[in-house]
Amino acid sequence: MAVKVYVVYYSMYGHVEKLAQEIKKGAASVEGVEVKIWQVPETLPEEVLGKMGAPPKTDAPIITADELATADGFVFGFPTRFGMMPAQFKAFLDSTGGLWRTQQLAGKPAGIFYSTGSQGGGQETTALTAITQLVHHGMIFVPIGYTFGAGMFEMENVKGGSPYGAGTYAGDGSRQPSQLELDQAFHQGKYLASITKKLKKEQAA
């Protein structure tokens, strides 16, 4: 039976979505892993999004809370809002009360990735504050640590991400994820999928 990994994200301007696509590729590179990419529901009206200059959403399917239960592992991604996840993603997680009551997500591994506007904008706090959501569900937080190797120590160029997970800097919105940031996202997907596969194998033994 295939190992199912869901990449679930919210992206307003496309930066997180670009990382999500690379994470999907990384996870899919692990033999026996089936990857699906989802986005959470938008909570802002189209009129407001238009005034904010947000581009149209991609055609990635909109996930519901119940669909989370069908996955073996997750990578959750979102931009920061004052050092924390945005209201859209929090609203989605707030809808998972039924899964919490039955602990259907307990024991499942999950990683986190993110985008911030600046170097002091929440590259670590956005992930750190999101861990509480995983804890209440009994999920297993899987950080990438320093498994990305030399890329974690890049000092010559701007690079998002941290031991908590892959990341990027959006700046004023014009900056797009660099190749190194995309490579780190690919690595995170591959790493999380490998951990998920090992855990499922042990649980089935």
PDB file of C-alpha atoms in Angstrom, residues 12-195:
ATOM      1  CA  MET A  12      -1.629  34.749  -1.109  1.00  0.00           C
ATOM      2  CA  TYR A  13       1.040  35.936  -3.572  1.00  0.00           C
ATOM      3  CA  GLY A  14       2.491  32.642  -4.801  1.00  0.00           C
ATOM      4  CA  HIS A  15       5.722  32.339  -2.824  1.00  0.00           C
ATOM      5  CA  VAL A  16       4.521  29.517  -0.582  1.00  0.00           C
ATOM      6  CA  GLU A  17       2.906  27.814  -3.569  1.00  0.00           C
ATOM      7  CA  LYS A  18       6.265  27.678  -5.358  1.00  0.00           C
ATOM      8  CA  LEU A  19       7.861  26.025  -2.317  1.00  0.00           C
ATOM      9  CA  ALA A  20       4.914  23.623  -2.095  1.00  0.00           C
ATOM     10  CA  GLN A  21       5.472  22.441  -5.656  1.00  0.00           C
ATOM     11  CA  GLU A  22       9.131  21.665  -4.907  1.00  0.00           C
ATOM     12  CA  ILE A  23       8.212  19.871  -1.683  1.00  0.00           C
ATOM     13  CA  LYS A  24       5.776  17.773  -3.689  1.00  0.00           C
ATOM     14  CA  LYS A  25       8.539  16.851  -6.156  1.00  0.00           C
ATOM     15  CA  GLY A  26      10.876  15.927  -3.320  1.00  0.00           C
ATOM     16  CA  ALA A  27       8.313  13.720  -1.601  1.00  0.00           C
ATOM     17  CA  ALA A  28       7.383  12.060  -4.898  1.00  0.00           C
ATOM     18  CA  SER A  29      11.041  11.135  -5.459  1.00  0.00           C
ATOM     19  CA  VAL A  30      10.789   8.595  -2.621  1.00  0.00           C
ATOM     20  CA  GLU A  31       9.787   5.172  -3.913  1.00  0.00           C
ATOM     21  CA  GLY A  32       6.368   4.019  -2.772  1.00  0.00           C
ATOM     22  CA  VAL A  33       5.185   7.496  -1.779  1.00  0.00           C
ATOM     23  CA  GLU A  34       2.065   9.054  -3.250  1.00  0.00           C
ATOM     24  CA  VAL A  35       1.901  12.841  -2.942  1.00  0.00           C
ATOM     25  CA  LYS A  36      -1.055  15.166  -3.262  1.00  0.00           C
ATOM     26  CA  ILE A  37      -0.976  18.948  -3.029  1.00  0.00           C
ATOM     27  CA  TRP A  38      -3.865  20.885  -1.478  1.00  0.00           C
ATOM     28  CA  GLN A  39      -4.679  24.457  -0.551  1.00  0.00           C
ATOM     29  CA  VAL A  40      -6.821  25.548   2.381  1.00  0.00           C
ATOM     30  CA  PRO A  41      -9.972  27.623   1.845  1.00  0.00           C
ATOM     31  CA  GLU A  42      -9.616  31.360   1.359  1.00  0.00           C
ATOM     32  CA  THR A  43     -11.471  33.467   3.920  1.00  0.00           C
ATOM     33  CA  LEU A  44     -11.152  36.876   2.258  1.00  0.00           C
ATOM     34  CA  PRO A  45     -13.682  38.082  -0.351  1.00  0.00           C
ATOM     35  CA  GLU A  46     -12.498  38.380  -3.958  1.00  0.00           C
ATOM     36  CA  GLU A  47     -12.980  42.133  -3.796  1.00  0.00           C
ATOM     37  CA  VAL A  48     -10.553  42.432  -0.889  1.00  0.00           C
ATOM     38  CA  LEU A  49      -8.013  40.129  -2.526  1.00  0.00           C
ATOM     39  CA  GLY A  50      -8.192  42.258  -5.657  1.00  0.00           C
ATOM     40  CA  LYS A  51      -7.441  45.421  -3.720  1.00  0.00           C
ATOM     41  CA  MET A  52      -4.479  43.657  -2.101  1.00  0.00           C
ATOM     42  CA  GLY A  53      -3.086  42.772  -5.529  1.00  0.00           C
ATOM     43  CA  ALA A  54      -3.324  39.028  -4.931  1.00  0.00           C
ATOM     44  CA  PRO A  55      -3.137  36.920  -8.121  1.00  0.00           C
ATOM     45  CA  PRO A  56      -5.763  34.250  -8.888  1.00  0.00           C
ATOM     46  CA  LYS A  57      -5.483  30.985  -6.946  1.00  0.00           C
ATOM     47  CA  THR A  58      -4.001  27.919  -8.594  1.00  0.00           C
ATOM     48  CA  ASP A  59      -6.110  24.910  -9.531  1.00  0.00           C
ATOM     49  CA  ALA A  60      -4.883  22.892  -6.530  1.00  0.00           C
ATOM     50  CA  PRO A  61      -7.937  21.329  -4.848  1.00  0.00           C
ATOM     51  CA  ILE A  62      -9.353  22.839  -1.663  1.00  0.00           C
ATOM     52  CA  ILE A  63      -8.930  20.485   1.273  1.00  0.00           C
ATOM     53  CA  THR A  64     -11.522  19.730   3.943  1.00  0.00           C
ATOM     54  CA  ALA A  65     -10.724  18.717   7.499  1.00  0.00           C
ATOM     55  CA  ASP A  66     -11.948  15.139   7.027  1.00  0.00           C
ATOM     56  CA  GLU A  67      -9.576  14.600   4.096  1.00  0.00           C
ATOM     57  CA  LEU A  68      -6.597  15.035   6.412  1.00  0.00           C
ATOM     58  CA  ALA A  69      -7.397  11.694   8.016  1.00  0.00           C
ATOM     59  CA  THR A  70      -6.606   9.835   4.791  1.00  0.00           C
ATOM     60  CA  ALA A  71      -2.916  10.850   4.765  1.00  0.00           C
ATOM     61  CA  ASP A  72       0.049   9.221   6.475  1.00  0.00           C
ATOM     62  CA  GLY A  73       2.148  12.391   6.708  1.00  0.00           C
ATOM     63  CA  PHE A  74       1.964  16.109   6.025  1.00  0.00           C
ATOM     64  CA  VAL A  75       3.929  19.198   5.126  1.00  0.00           C
ATOM     65  CA  PHE A  76       2.043  22.373   6.052  1.00  0.00           C
ATOM     66  CA  GLY A  77       2.991  25.691   4.479  1.00  0.00           C
ATOM     67  CA  PHE A  78       1.927  29.314   4.916  1.00  0.00           C
ATOM     68  CA  PRO A  79       3.185  32.901   4.879  1.00  0.00           C
ATOM     69  CA  THR A  80       3.692  34.719   8.154  1.00  0.00           C
ATOM     70  CA  ARG A  81       1.401  37.264   9.727  1.00  0.00           C
ATOM     71  CA  PHE A  82       3.235  39.038  12.540  1.00  0.00           C
ATOM     72  CA  GLY A  83       5.385  35.984  13.243  1.00  0.00           C
ATOM     73  CA  MET A  84       2.535  33.453  13.148  1.00  0.00           C
ATOM     74  CA  MET A  85       0.468  31.536  10.606  1.00  0.00           C
ATOM     75  CA  PRO A  86      -2.205  33.568   8.773  1.00  0.00           C
ATOM     76  CA  ALA A  87      -5.879  33.507   9.747  1.00  0.00           C
ATOM     77  CA  GLN A  88      -6.769  31.435   6.687  1.00  0.00           C
ATOM     78  CA  PHE A  89      -4.660  28.482   7.804  1.00  0.00           C
ATOM     79  CA  LYS A  90      -5.657  28.882  11.440  1.00  0.00           C
ATOM     80  CA  ALA A  91      -9.331  28.866  10.428  1.00  0.00           C
ATOM     81  CA  PHE A  92      -8.777  25.593   8.603  1.00  0.00           C
ATOM     82  CA  LEU A  93      -7.072  24.027  11.609  1.00  0.00           C
ATOM     83  CA  ASP A  94      -9.869  25.328  13.824  1.00  0.00           C
ATOM     84  CA  SER A  95     -12.225  23.185  11.729  1.00  0.00           C
ATOM     85  CA  THR A  96     -10.383  19.974  12.684  1.00  0.00           C
ATOM     86  CA  GLY A  97     -12.070  19.588  16.069  1.00  0.00           C
ATOM     87  CA  GLY A  98     -13.686  16.323  15.010  1.00  0.00           C
ATOM     88  CA  LEU A  99     -10.291  14.837  14.149  1.00  0.00           C
ATOM     89  CA  TRP A 100      -8.927  16.085  17.479  1.00  0.00           C
ATOM     90  CA  ARG A 101     -11.716  14.441  19.475  1.00  0.00           C
ATOM     91  CA  THR A 102     -10.994  11.084  17.872  1.00  0.00           C
ATOM     92  CA  GLN A 103      -7.216  11.682  17.625  1.00  0.00           C
ATOM     93  CA  GLN A 104      -7.209  10.538  14.017  1.00  0.00           C
ATOM     94  CA  LEU A 105      -4.021  12.481  13.287  1.00  0.00           C
ATOM     95  CA  ALA A 106      -2.123  11.241  16.340  1.00  0.00           C
ATOM     96  CA  GLY A 107       1.228   9.668  15.556  1.00  0.00           C
ATOM     97  CA  LYS A 108       1.386  11.085  12.030  1.00  0.00           C
ATOM     98  CA  PRO A 109       4.518  13.057  11.052  1.00  0.00           C
ATOM     99  CA  ALA A 110       4.258  16.657   9.903  1.00  0.00           C
ATOM    100  CA  GLY A 111       6.689  19.297   8.679  1.00  0.00           C
ATOM    101  CA  ILE A 112       6.270  23.056   8.290  1.00  0.00           C
ATOM    102  CA  PHE A 113       7.462  25.546   5.643  1.00  0.00           C
ATOM    103  CA  TYR A 114       6.870  29.274   5.325  1.00  0.00           C
ATOM    104  CA  SER A 115       7.481  32.646   3.705  1.00  0.00           C
ATOM    105  CA  THR A 116       8.251  35.961   5.376  1.00  0.00           C
ATOM    106  CA  GLY A 117       8.700  39.504   4.154  1.00  0.00           C
ATOM    107  CA  SER A 118      12.025  40.151   5.828  1.00  0.00           C
ATOM    108  CA  GLN A 119      14.905  38.512   7.666  1.00  0.00           C
ATOM    109  CA  GLY A 120      13.427  39.443  11.029  1.00  0.00           C
ATOM    110  CA  GLY A 121       9.888  38.691   9.918  1.00  0.00           C
ATOM    111  CA  GLY A 122       9.360  35.298  11.499  1.00  0.00           C
ATOM    112  CA  GLN A 123      11.445  32.625   9.760  1.00  0.00           C
ATOM    113  CA  GLU A 124      11.581  30.678  13.034  1.00  0.00           C
ATOM    114  CA  THR A 125       8.658  32.021  15.079  1.00  0.00           C
ATOM    115  CA  THR A 126       6.136  31.216  12.341  1.00  0.00           C
ATOM    116  CA  ALA A 127       7.054  27.539  12.562  1.00  0.00           C
ATOM    117  CA  LEU A 128       7.567  27.573  16.319  1.00  0.00           C
ATOM    118  CA  THR A 129       4.129  28.993  17.054  1.00  0.00           C
ATOM    119  CA  ALA A 130       2.510  26.552  14.618  1.00  0.00           C
ATOM    120  CA  ILE A 131       3.823  23.526  16.507  1.00  0.00           C
ATOM    121  CA  THR A 132       1.072  23.947  19.111  1.00  0.00           C
ATOM    122  CA  GLN A 133      -1.453  22.869  16.486  1.00  0.00           C
ATOM    123  CA  LEU A 134       0.448  19.630  15.902  1.00  0.00           C
ATOM    124  CA  VAL A 135       0.848  18.965  19.623  1.00  0.00           C
ATOM    125  CA  HIS A 136      -2.880  19.032  20.356  1.00  0.00           C
ATOM    126  CA  HIS A 137      -3.465  16.540  17.562  1.00  0.00           C
ATOM    127  CA  GLY A 138      -0.696  14.280  18.831  1.00  0.00           C
ATOM    128  CA  MET A 139       1.217  14.663  15.597  1.00  0.00           C
ATOM    129  CA  ILE A 140       4.975  14.203  15.344  1.00  0.00           C
ATOM    130  CA  PHE A 141       6.811  17.373  14.315  1.00  0.00           C
ATOM    131  CA  VAL A 142       9.596  16.579  11.857  1.00  0.00           C
ATOM    132  CA  PRO A 143      12.034  19.496  11.452  1.00  0.00           C
ATOM    133  CA  ILE A 144      14.738  19.265   8.820  1.00  0.00           C
ATOM    134  CA  GLY A 145      17.430  20.126  11.359  1.00  0.00           C
ATOM    135  CA  TYR A 146      20.699  20.544   9.476  1.00  0.00           C
ATOM    136  CA  THR A 147      20.110  17.596   7.127  1.00  0.00           C
ATOM    137  CA  PHE A 148      20.232  19.971   4.138  1.00  0.00           C
ATOM    138  CA  GLY A 149      23.995  20.161   4.703  1.00  0.00           C
ATOM    139  CA  ALA A 150      26.099  23.038   3.406  1.00  0.00           C
ATOM    140  CA  GLY A 151      23.009  24.868   2.176  1.00  0.00           C
ATOM    141  CA  MET A 152      22.074  25.563   5.789  1.00  0.00           C
ATOM    142  CA  PHE A 153      25.205  27.644   6.227  1.00  0.00           C
ATOM    143  CA  GLU A 154      24.901  29.872   3.146  1.00  0.00           C
ATOM    144  CA  MET A 155      26.155  33.351   4.055  1.00  0.00           C
ATOM    145  CA  GLU A 156      26.917  34.983   0.698  1.00  0.00           C
ATOM    146  CA  ASN A 157      23.345  35.136  -0.555  1.00  0.00           C
ATOM    147  CA  VAL A 158      19.951  35.763   1.020  1.00  0.00           C
ATOM    148  CA  LYS A 159      18.352  32.434   1.925  1.00  0.00           C
ATOM    149  CA  GLY A 160      15.188  31.662   3.843  1.00  0.00           C
ATOM    150  CA  GLY A 161      14.524  28.554   5.876  1.00  0.00           C
ATOM    151  CA  SER A 162      15.879  27.249   9.153  1.00  0.00           C
ATOM    152  CA  PRO A 163      16.202  23.969  11.048  1.00  0.00           C
ATOM    153  CA  TYR A 164      12.416  24.178  11.476  1.00  0.00           C
ATOM    154  CA  GLY A 165      11.774  23.846   7.745  1.00  0.00           C
ATOM    155  CA  ALA A 166      12.148  25.320   4.272  1.00  0.00           C
ATOM    156  CA  GLY A 167      11.418  28.995   3.781  1.00  0.00           C
ATOM    157  CA  THR A 168      11.773  31.989   1.533  1.00  0.00           C
ATOM    158  CA  TYR A 169      11.861  35.767   1.738  1.00  0.00           C
ATOM    159  CA  ALA A 170       9.225  37.598  -0.280  1.00  0.00           C
ATOM    160  CA  GLY A 171      10.479  41.104   0.396  1.00  0.00           C
ATOM    161  CA  ASP A 172       7.986  43.557  -1.109  1.00  0.00           C
ATOM    162  CA  GLY A 173       6.533  40.656  -3.068  1.00  0.00           C
ATOM    163  CA  SER A 174       8.781  40.991  -6.106  1.00  0.00           C
ATOM    164  CA  ARG A 175      11.452  38.585  -4.827  1.00  0.00           C
ATOM    165  CA  GLN A 176      10.828  34.963  -5.780  1.00  0.00           C
ATOM    166  CA  PRO A 177      12.293  31.847  -4.115  1.00  0.00           C
ATOM    167  CA  SER A 178      15.933  31.352  -5.069  1.00  0.00           C
ATOM    168  CA  GLN A 179      17.236  28.071  -6.459  1.00  0.00           C
ATOM    169  CA  LEU A 180      18.820  27.279  -3.102  1.00  0.00           C
ATOM    170  CA  GLU A 181      15.506  27.861  -1.334  1.00  0.00           C
ATOM    171  CA  LEU A 182      13.756  25.616  -3.871  1.00  0.00           C
ATOM    172  CA  ASP A 183      16.416  22.946  -3.372  1.00  0.00           C
ATOM    173  CA  GLN A 184      15.853  23.114   0.371  1.00  0.00           C
ATOM    174  CA  ALA A 185      12.113  22.700  -0.190  1.00  0.00           C
ATOM    175  CA  PHE A 186      12.752  19.644  -2.380  1.00  0.00           C
ATOM    176  CA  HIS A 187      14.964  18.247   0.364  1.00  0.00           C
ATOM    177  CA  GLN A 188      12.272  18.785   2.983  1.00  0.00           C
ATOM    178  CA  GLY A 189       9.701  16.933   0.907  1.00  0.00           C
ATOM    179  CA  LYS A 190      12.070  14.023   0.357  1.00  0.00           C
ATOM    180  CA  TYR A 191      13.098  13.940   4.013  1.00  0.00           C
ATOM    181  CA  LEU A 192       9.532  14.063   5.378  1.00  0.00           C
ATOM    182  CA  ALA A 193       8.389  11.394   2.926  1.00  0.00           C
ATOM    183  CA  SER A 194      11.259   9.116   3.947  1.00  0.00           C
ATOM    184  CA  ILE A 195      10.388   9.495   7.647  1.00  0.00           C
TER     185      ILE A 195
END
